[in-house]
PDB file of C-alpha atoms in Angstrom:
ATOM      1  CA  MET A 467      46.560 296.124 242.753  1.00  0.00           C
ATOM      2  CA  ASN A 468      42.940 294.528 243.307  1.00  0.00           C
ATOM      3  CA  ASN A 469      41.137 293.392 246.423  1.00  0.00           C
ATOM      4  CA  GLN A 470      41.831 289.858 246.656  1.00  0.00           C
ATOM      5  CA  SER A 471      45.869 291.039 246.118  1.00  0.00           C
ATOM      6  CA  ILE A 472      45.497 293.829 249.387  1.00  0.00           C
ATOM      7  CA  LYS A 473      43.587 291.062 251.214  1.00  0.00           C
ATOM      8  CA  ALA A 474      46.451 288.594 250.600  1.00  0.00           C
ATOM      9  CA  GLY A 475      49.048 291.092 251.787  1.00  0.00           C
ATOM     10  CA  ALA A 476      47.055 291.855 254.634  1.00  0.00           C
ATOM     11  CA  LEU A 477      46.628 288.273 255.539  1.00  0.00           C
ATOM     12  CA  MET A 478      50.174 287.702 255.445  1.00  0.00           C
ATOM     13  CA  ALA A 479      51.093 290.536 257.586  1.00  0.00           C
ATOM     14  CA  GLY A 480      49.100 289.573 259.800  1.00  0.00           C
ATOM     15  CA  LEU A 481      50.444 285.830 259.746  1.00  0.00           C
ATOM     16  CA  LEU A 482      54.382 287.595 260.280  1.00  0.00           C
ATOM     17  CA  LEU A 483      53.140 289.973 263.136  1.00  0.00           C
ATOM     18  CA  LEU A 484      51.596 286.798 264.628  1.00  0.00           C
ATOM     19  CA  ALA A 485      55.090 284.753 264.087  1.00  0.00           C
ATOM     20  CA  GLY A 486      57.163 287.599 265.790  1.00  0.00           C
ATOM     21  CA  SER A 487      55.197 288.204 268.397  1.00  0.00           C
ATOM     22  CA  THR A 488      55.337 284.331 269.291  1.00  0.00           C
ATOM     23  CA  GLN A 489      59.245 284.455 268.646  1.00  0.00           C
ATOM     24  CA  ALA A 490      59.296 287.765 270.810  1.00  0.00           C
ATOM     25  CA  GLN A 491      57.895 285.668 273.833  1.00  0.00           C
ATOM     26  CA  ASP A 492      60.043 282.659 273.459  1.00  0.00           C
ATOM     27  CA  ALA A 493      62.995 285.023 273.833  1.00  0.00           C
ATOM     28  CA  ALA A 494      61.730 286.661 276.728  1.00  0.00           C
ATOM     29  CA  GLY A 495      60.730 283.628 278.681  1.00  0.00           C
ATOM     30  CA  GLY A 496      63.333 280.761 277.182  1.00  0.00           C
ATOM     31  CA  ALA A 497      66.717 282.788 276.380  1.00  0.00           C
ATOM     32  CA  ASN A 498      68.444 279.969 278.347  1.00  0.00           C
ATOM     33  CA  ASP A 499      66.803 277.269 276.866  1.00  0.00           C
ATOM     34  CA  PRO A 500      70.160 275.345 274.929  1.00  0.00           C
ATOM     35  CA  TYR A 501      67.431 274.857 272.045  1.00  0.00           C
ATOM     36  CA  PHE A 502      66.270 278.096 271.478  1.00  0.00           C
ATOM     37  CA  TYR A 503      67.869 279.109 268.754  1.00  0.00           C
ATOM     38  CA  ASP A 504      66.281 275.758 266.844  1.00  0.00           C
ATOM     39  CA  ASN A 505      63.302 276.235 267.877  1.00  0.00           C
ATOM     40  CA  PHE A 506      63.415 280.085 266.360  1.00  0.00           C
ATOM     41  CA  LEU A 507      64.608 278.328 262.938  1.00  0.00           C
ATOM     42  CA  PHE A 508      61.625 276.067 263.170  1.00  0.00           C
ATOM     43  CA  TRP A 509      58.919 277.918 263.892  1.00  0.00           C
ATOM     44  CA  SER A 510      60.270 281.051 261.308  1.00  0.00           C
ATOM     45  CA  LEU A 511      60.627 278.571 258.345  1.00  0.00           C
ATOM     46  CA  ALA A 512      57.201 277.328 259.470  1.00  0.00           C
ATOM     47  CA  ALA A 513      55.845 280.902 259.298  1.00  0.00           C
ATOM     48  CA  LEU A 514      57.481 281.550 256.295  1.00  0.00           C
ATOM     49  CA  GLY A 515      56.063 278.575 254.717  1.00  0.00           C
ATOM     50  CA  GLY A 516      52.450 278.977 255.626  1.00  0.00           C
ATOM     51  CA  VAL A 517      52.735 282.721 254.055  1.00  0.00           C
ATOM     52  CA  VAL A 518      54.347 281.055 250.551  1.00  0.00           C
ATOM     53  CA  ILE A 519      51.318 278.190 250.933  1.00  0.00           C
ATOM     54  CA  ILE A 520      48.227 281.378 251.576  1.00  0.00           C
ATOM     55  CA  ALA A 521      49.940 283.496 248.837  1.00  0.00           C
ATOM     56  CA  ALA A 522      50.181 280.532 246.299  1.00  0.00           C
ATOM     57  CA  ILE A 523      46.392 280.269 247.135  1.00  0.00           C
ATOM     58  CA  ALA A 524      45.634 283.979 246.395  1.00  0.00           C
ATOM     59  CA  ALA A 525      47.651 283.761 243.510  1.00  0.00           C
ATOM     60  CA  LEU A 526      45.642 280.528 242.219  1.00  0.00           C
ATOM     61  CA  PHE A 527      41.953 282.197 243.001  1.00  0.00           C
ATOM     62  CA  HIS A 528      43.353 285.531 240.939  1.00  0.00           C
ATOM     63  CA  LEU A 529      44.397 283.306 238.665  1.00  0.00           C
ATOM     64  CA  LEU A 530      41.297 281.469 238.078  1.00  0.00           C
ATOM     65  CA  ASN A 531      38.953 284.678 238.441  1.00  0.00           C
ATOM     66  CA  VAL A 532      40.574 286.322 235.323  1.00  0.00           C
ATOM     67  CA  MET A 533      40.433 282.794 233.461  1.00  0.00           C
ATOM     68  CA  VAL A 534      36.901 282.915 234.067  1.00  0.00           C
ATOM     69  CA  LYS A 535      36.415 286.403 233.091  1.00  0.00           C
ATOM     70  CA  VAL A 536      38.124 285.800 230.018  1.00  0.00           C
ATOM     71  CA  ASN A 537      35.743 283.067 229.278  1.00  0.00           C
ATOM     72  CA  GLN A 538      32.852 285.475 229.931  1.00  0.00           C
ATOM     73  CA  ILE A 539      34.190 288.052 227.790  1.00  0.00           C
ATOM     74  CA  ARG A 540      35.117 285.340 224.659  1.00  0.00           C
ATOM     75  CA  ILE A 541      30.965 283.676 225.211  1.00  0.00           C
ATOM     76  CA  PHE A 542      29.456 287.644 225.197  1.00  0.00           C
ATOM     77  CA  GLN A 543      31.215 288.406 222.059  1.00  0.00           C
ATOM     78  CA  GLU A 544      30.083 285.439 220.342  1.00  0.00           C
ATOM     79  CA  MET A 545      26.408 285.711 221.754  1.00  0.00           C
ATOM     80  CA  GLY A 546      26.020 289.525 221.273  1.00  0.00           C
ATOM     81  CA  ILE A 547      25.692 292.260 223.424  1.00  0.00           C
ATOM     82  CA  GLU A 548      22.530 291.410 224.631  1.00  0.00           C
ATOM     83  CA  ALA A 549      23.515 288.116 226.172  1.00  0.00           C
ATOM     84  CA  TYR A 550      25.911 290.331 228.092  1.00  0.00           C
ATOM     85  CA  GLN A 551      23.074 292.362 229.129  1.00  0.00           C
ATOM     86  CA  GLU A 552      21.231 289.658 230.389  1.00  0.00           C
ATOM     87  CA  GLU A 553      23.884 288.229 232.119  1.00  0.00           C
ATOM     88  CA  VAL A 554      24.804 291.718 234.027  1.00  0.00           C
ATOM     89  CA  SER A 555      21.111 292.118 235.192  1.00  0.00           C
ATOM     90  CA  LYS A 556      20.940 288.550 236.616  1.00  0.00           C
ATOM     91  CA  GLN A 557      24.145 289.298 238.723  1.00  0.00           C
ATOM     92  CA  ARG A 558      22.111 292.263 239.780  1.00  0.00           C
ATOM     93  CA  GLU A 559      19.037 290.128 240.987  1.00  0.00           C
ATOM     94  CA  PRO A 560      18.788 289.641 244.546  1.00  0.00           C
ATOM     95  CA  PHE A 561      19.690 286.805 246.260  1.00  0.00           C
ATOM     96  CA  TRP A 562      16.474 285.931 247.213  1.00  0.00           C
ATOM     97  CA  ASP A 563      14.494 286.308 243.757  1.00  0.00           C
ATOM     98  CA  ARG A 564      17.298 283.719 242.128  1.00  0.00           C
ATOM     99  CA  MET A 565      16.514 281.804 245.232  1.00  0.00           C
ATOM    100  CA  TYR A 566      12.541 281.979 244.303  1.00  0.00           C
ATOM    101  CA  LYS A 567      13.007 281.243 240.808  1.00  0.00           C
ATOM    102  CA  LYS A 568      15.488 278.309 241.111  1.00  0.00           C
ATOM    103  CA  TRP A 569      13.236 276.576 243.557  1.00  0.00           C
ATOM    104  CA  THR A 570       9.821 277.255 241.995  1.00  0.00           C
ATOM    105  CA  ASP A 571      10.958 277.188 238.147  1.00  0.00           C
ATOM    106  CA  ALA A 572       8.536 280.071 237.657  1.00  0.00           C
ATOM    107  CA  VAL A 573       8.179 281.141 233.723  1.00  0.00           C
ATOM    108  CA  PRO A 574       7.969 284.718 233.330  1.00  0.00           C
ATOM    109  CA  VAL A 575       4.692 286.198 232.019  1.00  0.00           C
ATOM    110  CA  GLU A 576       6.054 287.606 228.963  1.00  0.00           C
ATOM    111  CA  LYS A 577       7.399 283.898 228.091  1.00  0.00           C
ATOM    112  CA  GLU A 578       4.832 282.197 228.717  1.00  0.00           C
ATOM    113  CA  GLN A 579       4.091 281.549 224.852  1.00  0.00           C
ATOM    114  CA  ASP A 580       7.304 279.537 224.875  1.00  0.00           C
ATOM    115  CA  VAL A 581       5.026 276.816 227.122  1.00  0.00           C
ATOM    116  CA  MET A 582       1.666 277.270 226.214  1.00  0.00           C
ATOM    117  CA  LEU A 583      -0.205 274.106 224.678  1.00  0.00           C
ATOM    118  CA  ASP A 584      -2.395 273.873 221.867  1.00  0.00           C
ATOM    119  CA  HIS A 585      -5.373 273.072 224.255  1.00  0.00           C
ATOM    120  CA  ASN A 586      -8.442 275.954 224.734  1.00  0.00           C
ATOM    121  CA  TYR A 587     -10.939 275.443 227.024  1.00  0.00           C
ATOM    122  CA  ASP A 588     -13.514 278.548 226.469  1.00  0.00           C
ATOM    123  CA  GLY A 589     -10.920 280.514 226.358  1.00  0.00           C
ATOM    124  CA  ILE A 590      -8.457 279.188 228.983  1.00  0.00           C
ATOM    125  CA  LYS A 591      -5.583 278.246 227.757  1.00  0.00           C
ATOM    126  CA  GLU A 592      -2.809 275.919 229.355  1.00  0.00           C
ATOM    127  CA  LEU A 593       0.754 275.570 229.973  1.00  0.00           C
ATOM    128  CA  ASP A 594       3.214 273.475 229.749  1.00  0.00           C
ATOM    129  CA  ASN A 595       5.150 274.571 233.325  1.00  0.00           C
ATOM    130  CA  SER A 596       6.976 272.070 234.890  1.00  0.00           C
ATOM    131  CA  LEU A 597       6.621 270.972 238.628  1.00  0.00           C
ATOM    132  CA  PRO A 598       8.337 273.294 241.232  1.00  0.00           C
ATOM    133  CA  PRO A 599      11.887 271.593 242.278  1.00  0.00           C
ATOM    134  CA  TRP A 600      11.139 271.773 245.779  1.00  0.00           C
ATOM    135  CA  TRP A 601       8.098 269.741 245.266  1.00  0.00           C
ATOM    136  CA  VAL A 602       9.905 267.447 243.145  1.00  0.00           C
ATOM    137  CA  ALA A 603      12.780 267.467 245.799  1.00  0.00           C
ATOM    138  CA  MET A 604       9.746 266.469 248.692  1.00  0.00           C
ATOM    139  CA  PHE A 605       8.562 263.721 246.088  1.00  0.00           C
ATOM    140  CA  TYR A 606      11.478 261.847 246.136  1.00  0.00           C
ATOM    141  CA  ILE A 607      12.485 262.331 249.706  1.00  0.00           C
ATOM    142  CA  THR A 608       9.312 260.653 250.567  1.00  0.00           C
ATOM    143  CA  ILE A 609      10.410 257.782 248.414  1.00  0.00           C
ATOM    144  CA  GLY A 610      13.908 258.023 250.628  1.00  0.00           C
ATOM    145  CA  PHE A 611      12.075 257.747 253.496  1.00  0.00           C
ATOM    146  CA  ALA A 612       9.694 255.200 252.506  1.00  0.00           C
ATOM    147  CA  VAL A 613      12.387 252.718 251.249  1.00  0.00           C
ATOM    148  CA  VAL A 614      14.300 253.632 255.205  1.00  0.00           C
ATOM    149  CA  TYR A 615      10.663 252.447 257.006  1.00  0.00           C
ATOM    150  CA  MET A 616      10.071 250.061 255.481  1.00  0.00           C
ATOM    151  CA  THR A 617      13.729 248.512 255.331  1.00  0.00           C
ATOM    152  CA  TYR A 618      13.654 249.409 259.079  1.00  0.00           C
ATOM    153  CA  TYR A 619      10.319 248.123 260.157  1.00  0.00           C
ATOM    154  CA  HIS A 620       9.731 244.946 257.754  1.00  0.00           C
ATOM    155  CA  PHE A 621      13.267 243.507 256.823  1.00  0.00           C
ATOM    156  CA  THR A 622      15.236 243.940 260.183  1.00  0.00           C
ATOM    157  CA  ASP A 623      14.687 243.130 263.771  1.00  0.00           C
ATOM    158  CA  LYS A 624      15.646 246.093 264.801  1.00  0.00           C
ATOM    159  CA  GLY A 625      12.077 248.334 264.263  1.00  0.00           C
ATOM    160  CA  PRO A 626       9.323 247.681 267.285  1.00  0.00           C
ATOM    161  CA  GLY A 627       6.168 246.142 265.944  1.00  0.00           C
ATOM    162  CA  SER A 628       2.934 247.049 266.567  1.00  0.00           C
ATOM    163  CA  ALA A 629       2.630 244.895 269.687  1.00  0.00           C
ATOM    164  CA  GLU A 630       6.016 245.917 271.235  1.00  0.00           C
ATOM    165  CA  GLU A 631       5.116 249.629 270.598  1.00  0.00           C
ATOM    166  CA  TYR A 632       1.591 248.728 272.469  1.00  0.00           C
ATOM    167  CA  GLU A 633       3.667 247.741 275.590  1.00  0.00           C
ATOM    168  CA  MET A 634       6.088 250.736 275.157  1.00  0.00           C
ATOM    169  CA  GLU A 635       2.440 252.837 275.136  1.00  0.00           C
ATOM    170  CA  MET A 636       1.312 251.090 277.793  1.00  0.00           C
ATOM    171  CA  GLU A 637       4.717 251.249 279.971  1.00  0.00           C
ATOM    172  CA  ARG A 638       4.551 255.126 279.649  1.00  0.00           C
ATOM    173  CA  ALA A 639       1.079 254.992 280.580  1.00  0.00           C
ATOM    174  CA  GLU A 640       1.788 253.188 283.782  1.00  0.00           C
ATOM    175  CA  LYS A 641       4.711 255.728 284.578  1.00  0.00           C
ATOM    176  CA  ALA A 642       2.550 258.742 283.884  1.00  0.00           C
ATOM    177  CA  ILE A 643      -0.173 257.633 286.459  1.00  0.00           C
ATOM    178  CA  GLN A 644       2.403 256.492 289.023  1.00  0.00           C
ATOM    179  CA  ALA A 645       3.460 260.027 288.745  1.00  0.00           C
ATOM    180  CA  PHE A 646       0.158 261.326 288.698  1.00  0.00           C
ATOM    181  CA  LEU A 647      -0.602 260.115 291.832  1.00  0.00           C
ATOM    182  CA  ALA A 648       2.128 260.692 293.280  1.00  0.00           C
ATOM    183  CA  THR A 649       1.143 264.596 292.978  1.00  0.00           C
ATOM    184  CA  GLN A 650      -2.062 263.576 294.444  1.00  0.00           C
ATOM    185  CA  ALA A 651      -0.885 261.615 297.036  1.00  0.00           C
ATOM    186  CA  ASN A 652      -0.436 264.341 299.494  1.00  0.00           C
ATOM    187  CA  LEU A 653      -4.206 265.330 298.980  1.00  0.00           C
ATOM    188  CA  VAL A 654      -5.738 262.598 301.336  1.00  0.00           C
ATOM    189  CA  ASP A 655      -7.123 263.664 304.563  1.00  0.00           C
ATOM    190  CA  GLU A 656      -9.280 262.517 307.518  1.00  0.00           C
ATOM    191  CA  THR A 657     -12.123 262.579 305.369  1.00  0.00           C
ATOM    192  CA  ASN A 658     -11.438 260.619 301.857  1.00  0.00           C
ATOM    193  CA  VAL A 659      -8.712 258.422 303.293  1.00  0.00           C
ATOM    194  CA  THR A 660      -9.057 254.251 301.805  1.00  0.00           C
ATOM    195  CA  ALA A 661      -6.992 251.827 303.246  1.00  0.00           C
ATOM    196  CA  LEU A 662      -4.016 250.807 301.034  1.00  0.00           C
ATOM    197  CA  THR A 663      -3.537 247.551 299.783  1.00  0.00           C
ATOM    198  CA  ASP A 664      -0.676 247.696 297.867  1.00  0.00           C
ATOM    199  CA  ALA A 665       2.266 245.537 299.253  1.00  0.00           C
ATOM    200  CA  ASP A 666       5.425 248.383 297.859  1.00  0.00           C
ATOM    201  CA  ALA A 667       3.132 251.124 299.943  1.00  0.00           C
ATOM    202  CA  LEU A 668       2.728 248.530 303.270  1.00  0.00           C
ATOM    203  CA  ALA A 669       6.418 248.295 303.308  1.00  0.00           C
ATOM    204  CA  SER A 670       6.705 252.022 303.520  1.00  0.00           C
ATOM    205  CA  GLY A 671       4.072 252.056 305.918  1.00  0.00           C
ATOM    206  CA  GLN A 672       6.065 249.762 308.045  1.00  0.00           C
ATOM    207  CA  SER A 673       9.331 251.203 307.771  1.00  0.00           C
ATOM    208  CA  ILE A 674       7.386 254.732 308.707  1.00  0.00           C
ATOM    209  CA  PHE A 675       5.988 252.716 311.932  1.00  0.00           C
ATOM    210  CA  ASN A 676       9.110 251.556 313.120  1.00  0.00           C
ATOM    211  CA  ALA A 677      10.781 254.114 312.662  1.00  0.00           C
ATOM    212  CA  ASN A 678       8.525 256.409 314.719  1.00  0.00           C
ATOM    213  CA  CYS A 679       6.058 254.682 316.272  1.00  0.00           C
ATOM    214  CA  ALA A 680       7.394 251.250 317.482  1.00  0.00           C
ATOM    215  CA  ALA A 681       9.476 253.064 320.239  1.00  0.00           C
ATOM    216  CA  CYS A 682       5.444 253.338 322.366  1.00  0.00           C
ATOM    217  CA  HIS A 683       3.977 250.895 320.264  1.00  0.00           C
ATOM    218  CA  GLY A 684       6.002 247.552 319.673  1.00  0.00           C
ATOM    219  CA  MET A 685       8.100 246.625 316.903  1.00  0.00           C
ATOM    220  CA  LEU A 686       5.077 244.412 316.165  1.00  0.00           C
ATOM    221  CA  GLY A 687       2.315 246.635 317.449  1.00  0.00           C
ATOM    222  CA  GLU A 688       2.100 244.258 320.812  1.00  0.00           C
ATOM    223  CA  GLY A 689       1.878 247.480 322.792  1.00  0.00           C
ATOM    224  CA  GLY A 690       4.059 249.820 325.528  1.00  0.00           C
ATOM    225  CA  VAL A 691       4.015 252.909 326.677  1.00  0.00           C
ATOM    226  CA  GLY A 692       0.976 253.435 323.799  1.00  0.00           C
ATOM    227  CA  PRO A 693      -1.282 251.086 323.338  1.00  0.00           C
ATOM    228  CA  ASN A 694      -1.921 247.599 322.079  1.00  0.00           C
ATOM    229  CA  LEU A 695      -2.621 247.975 318.211  1.00  0.00           C
ATOM    230  CA  THR A 696      -3.028 244.324 317.260  1.00  0.00           C
ATOM    231  CA  ASP A 697      -6.491 243.934 318.787  1.00  0.00           C
ATOM    232  CA  ALA A 698     -10.047 244.689 317.874  1.00  0.00           C
ATOM    233  CA  TYR A 699     -10.201 247.333 320.822  1.00  0.00           C
ATOM    234  CA  TRP A 700      -9.618 251.007 320.137  1.00  0.00           C
ATOM    235  CA  ILE A 701      -9.634 253.653 321.743  1.00  0.00           C
ATOM    236  CA  HIS A 702     -10.221 256.626 319.355  1.00  0.00           C
ATOM    237  CA  GLY A 703     -11.879 254.302 316.618  1.00  0.00           C
ATOM    238  CA  GLY A 704     -10.610 251.416 314.809  1.00  0.00           C
ATOM    239  CA  ASP A 705     -11.697 252.856 310.974  1.00  0.00           C
ATOM    240  CA  VAL A 706      -8.903 254.004 308.880  1.00  0.00           C
ATOM    241  CA  LYS A 707     -10.311 257.573 308.919  1.00  0.00           C
ATOM    242  CA  ASP A 708      -9.870 257.420 312.762  1.00  0.00           C
ATOM    243  CA  VAL A 709      -6.414 256.010 312.385  1.00  0.00           C
ATOM    244  CA  PHE A 710      -5.523 258.458 310.252  1.00  0.00           C
ATOM    245  CA  LYS A 711      -6.785 261.395 312.044  1.00  0.00           C
ATOM    246  CA  THR A 712      -4.941 259.755 315.378  1.00  0.00           C
ATOM    247  CA  VAL A 713      -2.108 259.749 313.913  1.00  0.00           C
ATOM    248  CA  LYS A 714      -2.434 263.027 312.184  1.00  0.00           C
ATOM    249  CA  TYR A 715      -3.216 265.394 315.421  1.00  0.00           C
ATOM    250  CA  GLY A 716      -2.271 263.177 317.610  1.00  0.00           C
ATOM    251  CA  VAL A 717      -3.181 262.457 321.925  1.00  0.00           C
ATOM    252  CA  PRO A 718      -1.292 265.079 323.328  1.00  0.00           C
ATOM    253  CA  GLU A 719      -3.294 264.297 326.746  1.00  0.00           C
ATOM    254  CA  LYS A 720      -1.846 261.067 326.581  1.00  0.00           C
ATOM    255  CA  GLY A 721       1.953 262.300 325.468  1.00  0.00           C
ATOM    256  CA  MET A 722       1.423 261.317 321.827  1.00  0.00           C
ATOM    257  CA  ILE A 723       2.593 264.329 319.481  1.00  0.00           C
ATOM    258  CA  ALA A 724       0.659 265.043 316.313  1.00  0.00           C
ATOM    259  CA  TRP A 725       2.558 263.744 313.328  1.00  0.00           C
ATOM    260  CA  LYS A 726       1.438 265.986 310.535  1.00  0.00           C
ATOM    261  CA  SER A 727       3.814 268.408 311.181  1.00  0.00           C
ATOM    262  CA  GLN A 728       6.544 265.094 310.824  1.00  0.00           C
ATOM    263  CA  LEU A 729       5.055 263.292 308.422  1.00  0.00           C
ATOM    264  CA  SER A 730       3.323 263.796 304.896  1.00  0.00           C
ATOM    265  CA  ALA A 731       0.155 263.347 304.211  1.00  0.00           C
ATOM    266  CA  ALA A 732       0.808 260.544 302.303  1.00  0.00           C
ATOM    267  CA  ASP A 733       3.401 259.145 304.671  1.00  0.00           C
ATOM    268  CA  MET A 734       0.330 258.871 306.921  1.00  0.00           C
ATOM    269  CA  HIS A 735      -1.900 257.203 304.776  1.00  0.00           C
ATOM    270  CA  LYS A 736       0.667 254.600 304.481  1.00  0.00           C
ATOM    271  CA  VAL A 737       1.247 253.961 308.539  1.00  0.00           C
ATOM    272  CA  SER A 738      -1.879 254.126 308.812  1.00  0.00           C
ATOM    273  CA  SER A 739      -2.853 251.419 306.133  1.00  0.00           C
ATOM    274  CA  TYR A 740      -0.109 249.314 307.923  1.00  0.00           C
ATOM    275  CA  ILE A 741      -1.346 249.834 311.652  1.00  0.00           C
ATOM    276  CA  LEU A 742      -4.370 248.012 310.288  1.00  0.00           C
ATOM    277  CA  THR A 743      -3.006 244.975 309.115  1.00  0.00           C
ATOM    278  CA  LEU A 744      -1.480 244.414 312.495  1.00  0.00           C
ATOM    279  CA  VAL A 745      -4.987 243.349 313.796  1.00  0.00           C
ATOM    280  CA  GLY A 746      -5.664 239.791 314.463  1.00  0.00           C
ATOM    281  CA  THR A 747      -1.556 239.054 314.302  1.00  0.00           C
ATOM    282  CA  ASN A 748      -1.400 238.386 318.601  1.00  0.00           C
ATOM    283  CA  PRO A 749       1.781 239.017 318.743  1.00  0.00           C
ATOM    284  CA  PRO A 750       4.146 237.534 322.236  1.00  0.00           C
ATOM    285  CA  ASN A 751       3.733 240.267 325.061  1.00  0.00           C
ATOM    286  CA  ALA A 752       0.566 241.892 323.878  1.00  0.00           C
ATOM    287  CA  LYS A 753      -0.697 244.389 326.207  1.00  0.00           C
ATOM    288  CA  GLU A 754      -4.170 244.359 327.597  1.00  0.00           C
ATOM    289  CA  PRO A 755      -6.873 245.491 325.794  1.00  0.00           C
ATOM    290  CA  GLN A 756      -8.034 249.242 325.855  1.00  0.00           C
ATOM    291  CA  GLY A 757     -10.919 250.886 324.631  1.00  0.00           C
ATOM    292  CA  ASP A 758     -14.183 249.872 323.012  1.00  0.00           C
ATOM    293  CA  LEU A 759     -14.624 247.330 320.615  1.00  0.00           C
ATOM    294  CA  TYR A 760     -14.474 247.869 316.966  1.00  0.00           C
ATOM    295  CA  GLU A 761     -16.209 245.445 314.189  1.00  0.00           C
ATOM    296  CA  PRO A 762     -15.817 246.839 310.455  1.00  0.00           C
ATOM    297  CA  GLN A 763     -18.987 247.403 308.869  1.00  0.00           C
ATOM    298  CA  ALA A 764     -20.013 245.124 305.910  1.00  0.00           C
ATOM    299  CA  GLU A 765     -20.883 246.654 302.825  1.00  0.00           C
ATOM    300  CA  THR A 766     -25.018 246.026 302.674  1.00  0.00           C
ATOM    301  CA  THR A 767     -26.497 245.333 299.278  1.00  0.00           C
ATOM    302  CA  GLN A 768     -29.666 244.581 298.125  1.00  0.00           C
ATOM    303  CA  PRO A 769     -29.619 240.707 296.836  1.00  0.00           C
ATOM    304  CA  GLU A 770     -30.550 240.543 293.194  1.00  0.00           C
ATOM    305  CA  SER A 771     -32.889 237.864 293.957  1.00  0.00           C
ATOM    306  CA  THR A 772     -35.420 240.107 295.613  1.00  0.00           C
ATOM    307  CA  GLU A 773     -35.974 242.231 292.458  1.00  0.00           C
ATOM    308  CA  ALA A 774     -36.353 238.876 290.773  1.00  0.00           C
ATOM    309  CA  GLU A 775     -38.772 237.933 292.983  1.00  0.00           C
ATOM    310  CA  GLY A 776     -40.968 240.741 292.409  1.00  0.00           C
ATOM    311  CA  ALA A 777     -40.663 240.699 289.076  1.00  0.00           C
ATOM    312  CA  ASP A 778     -41.961 237.669 288.981  1.00  0.00           C
ATOM    313  CA  GLU A 779     -44.783 237.743 291.359  1.00  0.00           C
ATOM    314  CA  ASN A 780     -45.665 240.828 289.520  1.00  0.00           C
ATOM    315  CA  ALA A 781     -45.588 239.128 286.520  1.00  0.00           C
ATOM    316  CA  LEU A 782     -47.891 236.205 288.051  1.00  0.00           C
ATOM    317  CA  GLY A 783     -50.708 238.667 289.539  1.00  0.00           C
ATOM    318  CA  MET A 784     -50.557 240.049 285.715  1.00  0.00           C
ATOM    319  CA  ASN A 785     -51.300 236.601 284.353  1.00  0.00           C
ATOM    320  CA  GLU A 786     -53.742 235.565 286.959  1.00  0.00           C
TER     321      GLU A 786
END
């Protein structure tokens, strides 16, 4: 008995044991089932059919091996013992060596005379080696890729064009910028804060104001327990840095809490910027002004004409 027969017998025995255990479980759990014997007969026939099919496949496989061996023996008898020894040596060759030769199509050194050309350059002889199969395969793969690429991007409307890819990249870059700014929002403090003008940021600041500040300053900033935020008079300064500092640290002696423990720096930045937009709105029932008048300082820049006039005067003096 060969190895294939042993394996087939073991497999059939295992299937029979599995079928037997299944039937034992059915008998233990379904003895009162009126269809118990019908199910038992069905599964028995199914198991027997499976065993017969597996046995038939094993027999065909064994027959195929026998036919291959007989054909090999016939070829060896026709070609001689050298072919037989060469075939045996191929079978003993390691798998990776066989794959290397298959994918490189390398010619052994002892057989280089078979592929040597007549060209001779200062003693250097040329071999007519074929291209490695892996290189040829990559070449044909690139051709196939080029055909698919050209069809997809140039002959159909599915592939995006250069302008569309540019817009997509710009959208990705904008999202990346917003994500980065979101990570940097909480780094702002009273020394570097600037007034926000973005509509979304101001709307968020209004929501924060209504939820936390309106109880003391009014929904419109008209004032109540706290001072009026819509006029030009400020107790602690009307610059965005002053407002941010007041929101952050509070005014404990006046009953205003420090919001730094409840609001993030980004939220305090938004609500401070929103408060500045309330200046000059003149809501009804506004509380009387408190504090000192605050006038925003305009940025002073040197007129360009001054330098130009000075240059003209110097030029005139040089001409004189």
